[in-house]
mmCIF file of C-alpha atoms in Angstrom:
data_model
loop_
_atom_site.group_PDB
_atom_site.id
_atom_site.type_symbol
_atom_site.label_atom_id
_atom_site.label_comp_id
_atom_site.label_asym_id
_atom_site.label_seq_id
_atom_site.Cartn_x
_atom_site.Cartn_y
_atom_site.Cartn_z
ATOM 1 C CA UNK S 1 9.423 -5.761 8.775
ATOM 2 C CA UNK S 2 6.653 -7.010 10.453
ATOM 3 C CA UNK S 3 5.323 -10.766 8.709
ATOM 4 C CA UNK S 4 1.271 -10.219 7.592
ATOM 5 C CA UNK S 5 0.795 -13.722 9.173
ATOM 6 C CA UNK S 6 2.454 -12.177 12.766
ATOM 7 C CA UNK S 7 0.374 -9.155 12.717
ATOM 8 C CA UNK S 8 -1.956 -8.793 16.141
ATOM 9 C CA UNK S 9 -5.626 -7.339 17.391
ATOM 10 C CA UNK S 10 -4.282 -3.763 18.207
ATOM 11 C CA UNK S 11 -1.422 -3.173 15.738
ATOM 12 C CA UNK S 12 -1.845 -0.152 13.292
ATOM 13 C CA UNK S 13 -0.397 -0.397 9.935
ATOM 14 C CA UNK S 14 0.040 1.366 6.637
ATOM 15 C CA UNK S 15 -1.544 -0.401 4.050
ATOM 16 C CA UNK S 16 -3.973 -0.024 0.982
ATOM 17 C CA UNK S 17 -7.008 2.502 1.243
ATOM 18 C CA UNK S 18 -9.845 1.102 -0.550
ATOM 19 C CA UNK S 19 -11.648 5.072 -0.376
ATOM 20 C CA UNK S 20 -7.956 5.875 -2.448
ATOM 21 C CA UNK S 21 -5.104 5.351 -4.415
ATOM 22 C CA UNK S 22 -2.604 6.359 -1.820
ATOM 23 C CA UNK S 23 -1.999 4.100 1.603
ATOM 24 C CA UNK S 24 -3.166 5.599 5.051
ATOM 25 C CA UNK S 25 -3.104 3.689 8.712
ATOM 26 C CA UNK S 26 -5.522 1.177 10.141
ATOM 27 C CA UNK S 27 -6.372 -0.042 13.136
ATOM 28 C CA UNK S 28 -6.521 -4.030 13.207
ATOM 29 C CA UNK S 29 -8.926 -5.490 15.716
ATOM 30 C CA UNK S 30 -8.690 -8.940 14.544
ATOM 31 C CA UNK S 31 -6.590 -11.412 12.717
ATOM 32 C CA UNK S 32 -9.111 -14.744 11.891
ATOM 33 C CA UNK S 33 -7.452 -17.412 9.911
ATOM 34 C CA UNK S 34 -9.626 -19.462 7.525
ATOM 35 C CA UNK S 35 -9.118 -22.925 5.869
ATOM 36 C CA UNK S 36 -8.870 -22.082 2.441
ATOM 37 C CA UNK S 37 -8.346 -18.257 2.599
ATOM 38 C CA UNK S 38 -5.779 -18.177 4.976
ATOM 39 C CA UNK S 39 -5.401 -14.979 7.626
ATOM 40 C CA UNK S 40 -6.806 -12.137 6.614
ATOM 41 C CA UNK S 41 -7.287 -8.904 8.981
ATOM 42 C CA UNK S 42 -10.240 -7.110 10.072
ATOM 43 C CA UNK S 43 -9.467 -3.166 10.072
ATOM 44 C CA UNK S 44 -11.191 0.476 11.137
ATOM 45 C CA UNK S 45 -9.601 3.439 9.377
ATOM 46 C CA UNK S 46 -8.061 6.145 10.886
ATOM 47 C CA UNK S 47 -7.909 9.790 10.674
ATOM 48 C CA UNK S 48 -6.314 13.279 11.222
ATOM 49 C CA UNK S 49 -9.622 14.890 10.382
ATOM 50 C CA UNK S 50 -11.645 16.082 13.347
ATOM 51 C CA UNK S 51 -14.863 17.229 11.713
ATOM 52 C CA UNK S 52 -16.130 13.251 12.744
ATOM 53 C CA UNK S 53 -18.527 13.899 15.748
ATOM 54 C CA UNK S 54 -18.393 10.315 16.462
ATOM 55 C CA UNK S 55 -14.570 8.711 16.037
ATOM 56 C CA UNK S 56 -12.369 8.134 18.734
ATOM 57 C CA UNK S 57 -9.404 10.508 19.498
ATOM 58 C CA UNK S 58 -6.441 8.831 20.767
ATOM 59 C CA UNK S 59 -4.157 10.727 22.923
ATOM 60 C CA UNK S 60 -0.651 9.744 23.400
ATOM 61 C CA UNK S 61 -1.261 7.235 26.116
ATOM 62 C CA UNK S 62 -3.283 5.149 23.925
ATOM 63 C CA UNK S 63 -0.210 3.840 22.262
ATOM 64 C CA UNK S 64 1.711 1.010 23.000
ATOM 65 C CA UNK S 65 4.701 2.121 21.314
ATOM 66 C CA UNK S 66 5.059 5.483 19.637
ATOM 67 C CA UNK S 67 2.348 7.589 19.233
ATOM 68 C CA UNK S 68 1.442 7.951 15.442
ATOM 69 C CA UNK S 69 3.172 11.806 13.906
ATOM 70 C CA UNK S 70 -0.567 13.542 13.908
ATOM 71 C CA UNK S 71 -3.529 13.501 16.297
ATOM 72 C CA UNK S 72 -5.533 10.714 14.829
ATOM 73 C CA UNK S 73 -8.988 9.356 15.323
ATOM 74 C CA UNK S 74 -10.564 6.188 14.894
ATOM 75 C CA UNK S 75 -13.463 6.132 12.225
ATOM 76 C CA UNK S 76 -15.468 2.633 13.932
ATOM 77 C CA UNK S 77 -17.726 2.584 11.064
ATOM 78 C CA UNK S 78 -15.044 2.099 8.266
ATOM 79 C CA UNK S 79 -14.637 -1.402 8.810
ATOM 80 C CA UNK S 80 -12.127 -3.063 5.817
ATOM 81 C CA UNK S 81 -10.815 -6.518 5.433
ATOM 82 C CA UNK S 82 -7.250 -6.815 4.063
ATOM 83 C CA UNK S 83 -6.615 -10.330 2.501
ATOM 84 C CA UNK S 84 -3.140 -9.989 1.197
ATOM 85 C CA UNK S 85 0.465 -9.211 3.024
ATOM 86 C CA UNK S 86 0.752 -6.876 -0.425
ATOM 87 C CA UNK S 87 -2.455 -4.560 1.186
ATOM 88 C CA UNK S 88 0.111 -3.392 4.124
ATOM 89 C CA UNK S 89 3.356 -2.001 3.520
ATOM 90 C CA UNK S 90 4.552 -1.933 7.339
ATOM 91 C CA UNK S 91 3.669 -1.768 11.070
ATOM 92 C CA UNK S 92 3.424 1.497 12.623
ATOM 93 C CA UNK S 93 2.664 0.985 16.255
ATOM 94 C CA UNK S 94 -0.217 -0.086 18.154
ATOM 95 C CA UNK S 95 -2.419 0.350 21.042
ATOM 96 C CA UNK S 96 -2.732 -0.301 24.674
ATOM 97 C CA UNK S 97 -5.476 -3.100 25.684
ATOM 98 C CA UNK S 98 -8.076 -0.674 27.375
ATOM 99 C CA UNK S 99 -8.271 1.685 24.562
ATOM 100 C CA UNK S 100 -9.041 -1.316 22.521
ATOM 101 C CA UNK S 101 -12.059 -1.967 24.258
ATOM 102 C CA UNK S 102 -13.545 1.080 23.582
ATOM 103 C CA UNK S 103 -12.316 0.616 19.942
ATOM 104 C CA UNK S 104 -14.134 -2.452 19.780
ATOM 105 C CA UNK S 105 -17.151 -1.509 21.608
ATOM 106 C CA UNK S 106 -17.715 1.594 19.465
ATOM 107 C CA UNK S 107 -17.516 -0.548 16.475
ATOM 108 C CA UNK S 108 -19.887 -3.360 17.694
ATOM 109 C CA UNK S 109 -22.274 -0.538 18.724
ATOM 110 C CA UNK S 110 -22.438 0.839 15.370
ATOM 111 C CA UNK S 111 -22.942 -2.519 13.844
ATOM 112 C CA UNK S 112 -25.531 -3.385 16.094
ATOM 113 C CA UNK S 113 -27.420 -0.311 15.751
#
C-alpha cells in the first residue's frame, strides 16, 4: 500500500467522497506540505458518467499504469482537499505527464473564469 505522505501530482486513488457515503477515485494534482498541517492533497473527481459536456475523457493511453476498469472522465471543477491518510484507502494508477497538463489547465481555466 501506497504511504499518504508518498503519494504524487498524477496518482489516482480511492478515497472518501465528500458528495457521498461510499469512496470513488480522484485525480491528485498536487501534494503541498504545510508547517503545522502537514501534507495534504489537492484532488478533481472523477467519473463514469458522460452526460458532463465539459470533463475530460481519458482514453487508455492517458494512464501510466493500468487504465482504470470503466471509461472515466475528469470533472475539473470538483476540486477536494484530502487532509488525512484515513480519506484514501489505496492507489489505483495514475496518469501520463501530458494528459496532466490538460488536467491542470482545464482546472485553472475554470477557476480563473
Amino acid at each position: 500500500m501506497t504511504e499518504f505522505e508518498d503519494l504524487e501530482r498524477s496518482d489516482i486513488v480511492w478515497a472518501t467522497d465528500p458528495l457521498s457515503e461510499k469512496g470513488r477515485p480522484l485525480l491528485i494534482l498536487g501534494t503541498p506540505e504545510f508547517p503545522h498541517h502537514g501534507v495534504q492533497l489537492i484532488t478533481v473527481l472523477l467519473s463514469t458518467k458522460t452526460y458532463h459536456e465539459e470533463s475530460l475523457t481519458l482514453r487508455d493511453d492517458d494512464y501510466d499504469g493500468e487504465p482504470l476498469g470503466e471509461r472515466s472522465h475528469v470533472l475539473p471543477w470538483s476540486l477536494v482537499t484530502l487532509t488525512s491518510a484515513a480519506d484514501v484507502e489505496y492507489r489505483l494508477t495514475a496518469l501520463v505527464d501530458d494528459r496532466m497538463v490538460d488536467v491542470a489547465r482545464e482546472t485553472i481555466d475554470y477557476i480563473s473564469s
